[in-house]
PDB file of C-alpha atoms in Angstrom:
ATOM      1  CA  MET A   1      -4.208  -3.274   6.030  1.00  0.00           C
ATOM      2  CA  PHE A   2      -4.010  -2.011   2.507  1.00  0.00           C
ATOM      3  CA  PHE A   3      -3.565  -4.316  -0.256  1.00  0.00           C
ATOM      4  CA  GLY A   4      -4.245  -4.668  -4.140  1.00  0.00           C
ATOM      5  CA  GLU A   5      -3.622  -2.690  -7.360  1.00  0.00           C
ATOM      6  CA  TYR A   6      -6.116  -0.289  -8.794  1.00  0.00           C
ATOM      7  CA  PRO A   7      -5.771   2.161 -12.065  1.00  0.00           C
ATOM      8  CA  TYR A   8      -7.581   5.266 -11.593  1.00  0.00           C
ATOM      9  CA  LYS A   9      -8.000   8.386 -13.674  1.00  0.00           C
ATOM     10  CA  VAL A  10      -6.549  11.690 -12.245  1.00  0.00           C
ATOM     11  CA  ASP A  11      -9.102  14.659 -13.093  1.00  0.00           C
ATOM     12  CA  GLU A  12      -8.105  17.891 -14.508  1.00  0.00           C
ATOM     13  CA  LYS A  13      -8.082  19.483 -11.056  1.00  0.00           C
ATOM     14  CA  GLY A  14      -5.349  16.812  -9.917  1.00  0.00           C
ATOM     15  CA  ARG A  15      -8.026  14.638  -7.787  1.00  0.00           C
ATOM     16  CA  VAL A  16      -7.985  11.030  -7.655  1.00  0.00           C
ATOM     17  CA  PRO A  17     -10.396   8.521  -5.922  1.00  0.00           C
ATOM     18  CA  LEU A  18      -9.389   5.753  -3.705  1.00  0.00           C
ATOM     19  CA  PRO A  19     -10.889   2.401  -3.670  1.00  0.00           C
ATOM     20  CA  PRO A  20     -14.098   2.649  -1.042  1.00  0.00           C
ATOM     21  CA  LYS A  21     -12.343  -0.224   1.143  1.00  0.00           C
ATOM     22  CA  PHE A  22      -9.457   1.885   1.471  1.00  0.00           C
ATOM     23  CA  ARG A  23     -11.395   4.996   2.328  1.00  0.00           C
ATOM     24  CA  ARG A  24     -13.124   3.267   5.278  1.00  0.00           C
ATOM     25  CA  GLN A  25      -9.790   2.974   6.840  1.00  0.00           C
ATOM     26  CA  MET A  26      -9.100   6.502   6.398  1.00  0.00           C
ATOM     27  CA  ARG A  27     -12.232   8.495   7.730  1.00  0.00           C
ATOM     28  CA  GLU A  28     -10.049  10.846   9.884  1.00  0.00           C
ATOM     29  CA  GLY A  29      -8.327  12.121   6.839  1.00  0.00           C
ATOM     30  CA  VAL A  30      -4.938  11.371   5.252  1.00  0.00           C
ATOM     31  CA  ILE A  31      -1.285  12.547   5.030  1.00  0.00           C
ATOM     32  CA  LEU A  32       0.275  12.635   1.543  1.00  0.00           C
ATOM     33  CA  ALA A  33       4.197  12.307   1.594  1.00  0.00           C
ATOM     34  CA  LYS A  34       6.825  11.421  -0.905  1.00  0.00           C
ATOM     35  CA  GLY A  35       7.514   7.663  -0.992  1.00  0.00           C
ATOM     36  CA  MET A  36      10.434   6.717   1.082  1.00  0.00           C
ATOM     37  CA  GLY A  37      13.177   6.530  -1.492  1.00  0.00           C
ATOM     38  CA  GLU A  38      10.734   5.742  -4.163  1.00  0.00           C
ATOM     39  CA  LYS A  39       9.099   7.925  -6.901  1.00  0.00           C
ATOM     40  CA  CYS A  40       5.431   7.610  -5.454  1.00  0.00           C
ATOM     41  CA  ILE A  41       3.084   9.435  -3.260  1.00  0.00           C
ATOM     42  CA  ALA A  42       2.503   7.549   0.138  1.00  0.00           C
ATOM     43  CA  VAL A  43      -0.988   8.000   1.669  1.00  0.00           C
ATOM     44  CA  TYR A  44      -1.254   7.532   5.316  1.00  0.00           C
ATOM     45  CA  PRO A  45      -4.196   7.353   7.550  1.00  0.00           C
ATOM     46  CA  VAL A  46      -3.605   9.969  10.105  1.00  0.00           C
ATOM     47  CA  ALA A  47      -3.131   7.342  12.950  1.00  0.00           C
ATOM     48  CA  GLU A  48      -0.444   5.674  10.847  1.00  0.00           C
ATOM     49  CA  TRP A  49       1.398   8.798  10.290  1.00  0.00           C
ATOM     50  CA  LYS A  50       1.201   9.800  13.997  1.00  0.00           C
ATOM     51  CA  ARG A  51       2.855   6.237  14.793  1.00  0.00           C
ATOM     52  CA  LEU A  52       5.543   7.058  11.983  1.00  0.00           C
ATOM     53  CA  SER A  53       6.124  10.278  13.625  1.00  0.00           C
ATOM     54  CA  ASP A  54       6.345   8.852  17.163  1.00  0.00           C
ATOM     55  CA  SER A  55       8.777   5.903  15.857  1.00  0.00           C
ATOM     56  CA  LEU A  56      11.136   8.570  14.231  1.00  0.00           C
ATOM     57  CA  ALA A  57      11.128  10.733  17.424  1.00  0.00           C
ATOM     58  CA  ALA A  58      12.066   7.608  19.518  1.00  0.00           C
ATOM     59  CA  LYS A  59      15.072   6.574  17.403  1.00  0.00           C
ATOM     60  CA  ALA A  60      18.619   7.140  18.830  1.00  0.00           C
ATOM     61  CA  VAL A  61      19.916   9.606  16.261  1.00  0.00           C
ATOM     62  CA  THR A  62      21.771  12.949  16.648  1.00  0.00           C
ATOM     63  CA  PRO A  63      19.702  15.994  17.039  1.00  0.00           C
ATOM     64  CA  ALA A  64      21.154  17.175  13.646  1.00  0.00           C
ATOM     65  CA  ASN A  65      20.184  14.198  11.884  1.00  0.00           C
ATOM     66  CA  LEU A  66      16.680  14.061  13.440  1.00  0.00           C
ATOM     67  CA  ARG A  67      16.281  17.701  12.117  1.00  0.00           C
ATOM     68  CA  LYS A  68      17.300  16.609   8.554  1.00  0.00           C
ATOM     69  CA  LEU A  69      15.148  13.491   8.671  1.00  0.00           C
ATOM     70  CA  ASN A  70      12.071  15.561   9.869  1.00  0.00           C
ATOM     71  CA  ARG A  71      12.657  18.232   7.083  1.00  0.00           C
ATOM     72  CA  ALA A  72      12.897  15.585   4.273  1.00  0.00           C
ATOM     73  CA  ILE A  73       9.770  13.687   5.461  1.00  0.00           C
ATOM     74  CA  PHE A  74       7.627  16.193   7.189  1.00  0.00           C
ATOM     75  CA  GLY A  75       8.435  19.127   5.045  1.00  0.00           C
ATOM     76  CA  SER A  76       7.004  17.837   1.820  1.00  0.00           C
ATOM     77  CA  ALA A  77       3.904  16.366   3.507  1.00  0.00           C
ATOM     78  CA  PHE A  78       0.466  17.498   3.136  1.00  0.00           C
ATOM     79  CA  SER A  79      -2.804  16.715   5.074  1.00  0.00           C
ATOM     80  CA  THR A  80      -6.125  16.325   3.194  1.00  0.00           C
ATOM     81  CA  SER A  81      -9.356  14.538   3.340  1.00  0.00           C
ATOM     82  CA  PHE A  82     -11.846  13.058   0.813  1.00  0.00           C
ATOM     83  CA  ASP A  83     -14.505  15.051  -1.057  1.00  0.00           C
ATOM     84  CA  GLY A  84     -18.051  13.919  -1.391  1.00  0.00           C
ATOM     85  CA  GLN A  85     -16.908  11.410  -4.486  1.00  0.00           C
ATOM     86  CA  GLY A  86     -14.159   9.874  -2.415  1.00  0.00           C
ATOM     87  CA  ARG A  87     -11.533  11.769  -4.185  1.00  0.00           C
ATOM     88  CA  ILE A  88      -8.159  13.255  -2.600  1.00  0.00           C
ATOM     89  CA  ALA A  89      -6.387  16.503  -4.121  1.00  0.00           C
ATOM     90  CA  LEU A  90      -2.846  15.551  -5.224  1.00  0.00           C
ATOM     91  CA  PRO A  91      -0.645  18.595  -4.471  1.00  0.00           C
ATOM     92  CA  PHE A  92       1.385  19.664  -7.617  1.00  0.00           C
ATOM     93  CA  PRO A  93       4.769  19.148  -5.888  1.00  0.00           C
ATOM     94  CA  LEU A  94       3.997  15.546  -5.141  1.00  0.00           C
ATOM     95  CA  ARG A  95       2.353  14.788  -8.606  1.00  0.00           C
ATOM     96  CA  GLU A  96       5.395  16.012 -10.034  1.00  0.00           C
ATOM     97  CA  TYR A  97       7.809  14.344  -7.877  1.00  0.00           C
ATOM     98  CA  ALA A  98       5.942  11.186  -8.686  1.00  0.00           C
ATOM     99  CA  GLY A  99       5.397  11.791 -12.320  1.00  0.00           C
ATOM    100  CA  ILE A 100       1.746  11.293 -12.200  1.00  0.00           C
ATOM    101  CA  GLY A 101      -0.239  12.702 -15.171  1.00  0.00           C
ATOM    102  CA  ASP A 102      -3.702  11.742 -15.967  1.00  0.00           C
ATOM    103  CA  THR A 103      -3.565   8.108 -14.426  1.00  0.00           C
ATOM    104  CA  ALA A 104      -2.566   6.776 -11.004  1.00  0.00           C
ATOM    105  CA  ILE A 105      -1.857   3.228  -9.920  1.00  0.00           C
ATOM    106  CA  VAL A 106      -3.397   3.022  -6.333  1.00  0.00           C
ATOM    107  CA  VAL A 107      -1.393   0.278  -4.663  1.00  0.00           C
ATOM    108  CA  GLY A 108      -2.123  -1.245  -1.264  1.00  0.00           C
ATOM    109  CA  ALA A 109       1.243  -1.436   0.745  1.00  0.00           C
ATOM    110  CA  ASN A 110       0.060  -2.934   4.053  1.00  0.00           C
ATOM    111  CA  ASN A 111       0.008   0.055   6.386  1.00  0.00           C
ATOM    112  CA  CYS A 112      -0.295   2.626   3.734  1.00  0.00           C
ATOM    113  CA  VAL A 113      -1.447   3.325   0.189  1.00  0.00           C
ATOM    114  CA  GLU A 114       0.871   4.281  -2.653  1.00  0.00           C
ATOM    115  CA  LEU A 115       0.168   6.245  -5.831  1.00  0.00           C
ATOM    116  CA  TRP A 116       2.280   5.711  -8.841  1.00  0.00           C
ATOM    117  CA  CYS A 117       2.635   6.636 -12.471  1.00  0.00           C
ATOM    118  CA  GLU A 118       2.287   3.553 -14.506  1.00  0.00           C
ATOM    119  CA  GLY A 119       5.752   3.228 -15.726  1.00  0.00           C
ATOM    120  CA  GLU A 120       7.443   3.756 -12.516  1.00  0.00           C
ATOM    121  CA  TRP A 121       4.864   1.168 -10.946  1.00  0.00           C
ATOM    122  CA  GLU A 122       5.610  -1.522 -13.535  1.00  0.00           C
ATOM    123  CA  ALA A 123       9.433  -1.109 -12.975  1.00  0.00           C
ATOM    124  CA  ALA A 124       8.919  -1.162  -9.217  1.00  0.00           C
ATOM    125  CA  LYS A 125       6.693  -4.155  -9.230  1.00  0.00           C
ATOM    126  CA  THR A 126       8.851  -6.159 -11.399  1.00  0.00           C
ATOM    127  CA  SER A 127      11.763  -5.620  -9.147  1.00  0.00           C
ATOM    128  CA  ALA A 128       9.965  -6.204  -5.848  1.00  0.00           C
ATOM    129  CA  GLU A 129       8.718  -9.554  -7.433  1.00  0.00           C
ATOM    130  CA  GLU A 130      12.086 -10.459  -8.487  1.00  0.00           C
ATOM    131  CA  GLN A 131      13.411  -9.757  -4.936  1.00  0.00           C
ATOM    132  CA  ALA A 132      10.471 -10.877  -2.845  1.00  0.00           C
ATOM    133  CA  SER A 133      11.654 -14.663  -2.237  1.00  0.00           C
ATOM    134  CA  GLU A 134      15.353 -13.534  -1.589  1.00  0.00           C
ATOM    135  CA  ILE A 135      13.898 -11.102   1.112  1.00  0.00           C
ATOM    136  CA  ILE A 136      11.541 -13.685   2.542  1.00  0.00           C
ATOM    137  CA  GLU A 137      14.340 -16.180   2.719  1.00  0.00           C
ATOM    138  CA  SER A 138      16.478 -13.539   4.776  1.00  0.00           C
ATOM    139  CA  PHE A 139      13.782 -13.666   7.359  1.00  0.00           C
ATOM    140  CA  GLY A 140      14.333 -17.373   7.654  1.00  0.00           C
ATOM    141  CA  ALA A 141      11.093 -18.241   6.804  1.00  0.00           C
TER     142      ALA A 141
END
């Protein structure tokens, strides 16, 4: 489980560290992908990415829609691992998509980690906080 919010500098080679407590859960490497409908980079442990892949394959969708979904999700994903300083290299297409420059906000999002540019993160966080109580109430909690 990942939680918390951490600002980190992105170095000149596009590398960003993740908190040590996150790295311990990602020893097998990570998959970087576009955030699902949001301008961020999602960082999945390999096992969680496999669960996501298996879950999508089990959904009752037409073959044509499954191919489109696979292209959208897996076509822009990258596999990577940590360097000796606990950094991951962010591929340029994903950095550009998320608008990440010299700083990334690293956000724990339960089963994955999200990397945001500061402005997008502040807007997304404000929106999520405003809607959280309504969403919880919809669960009947």
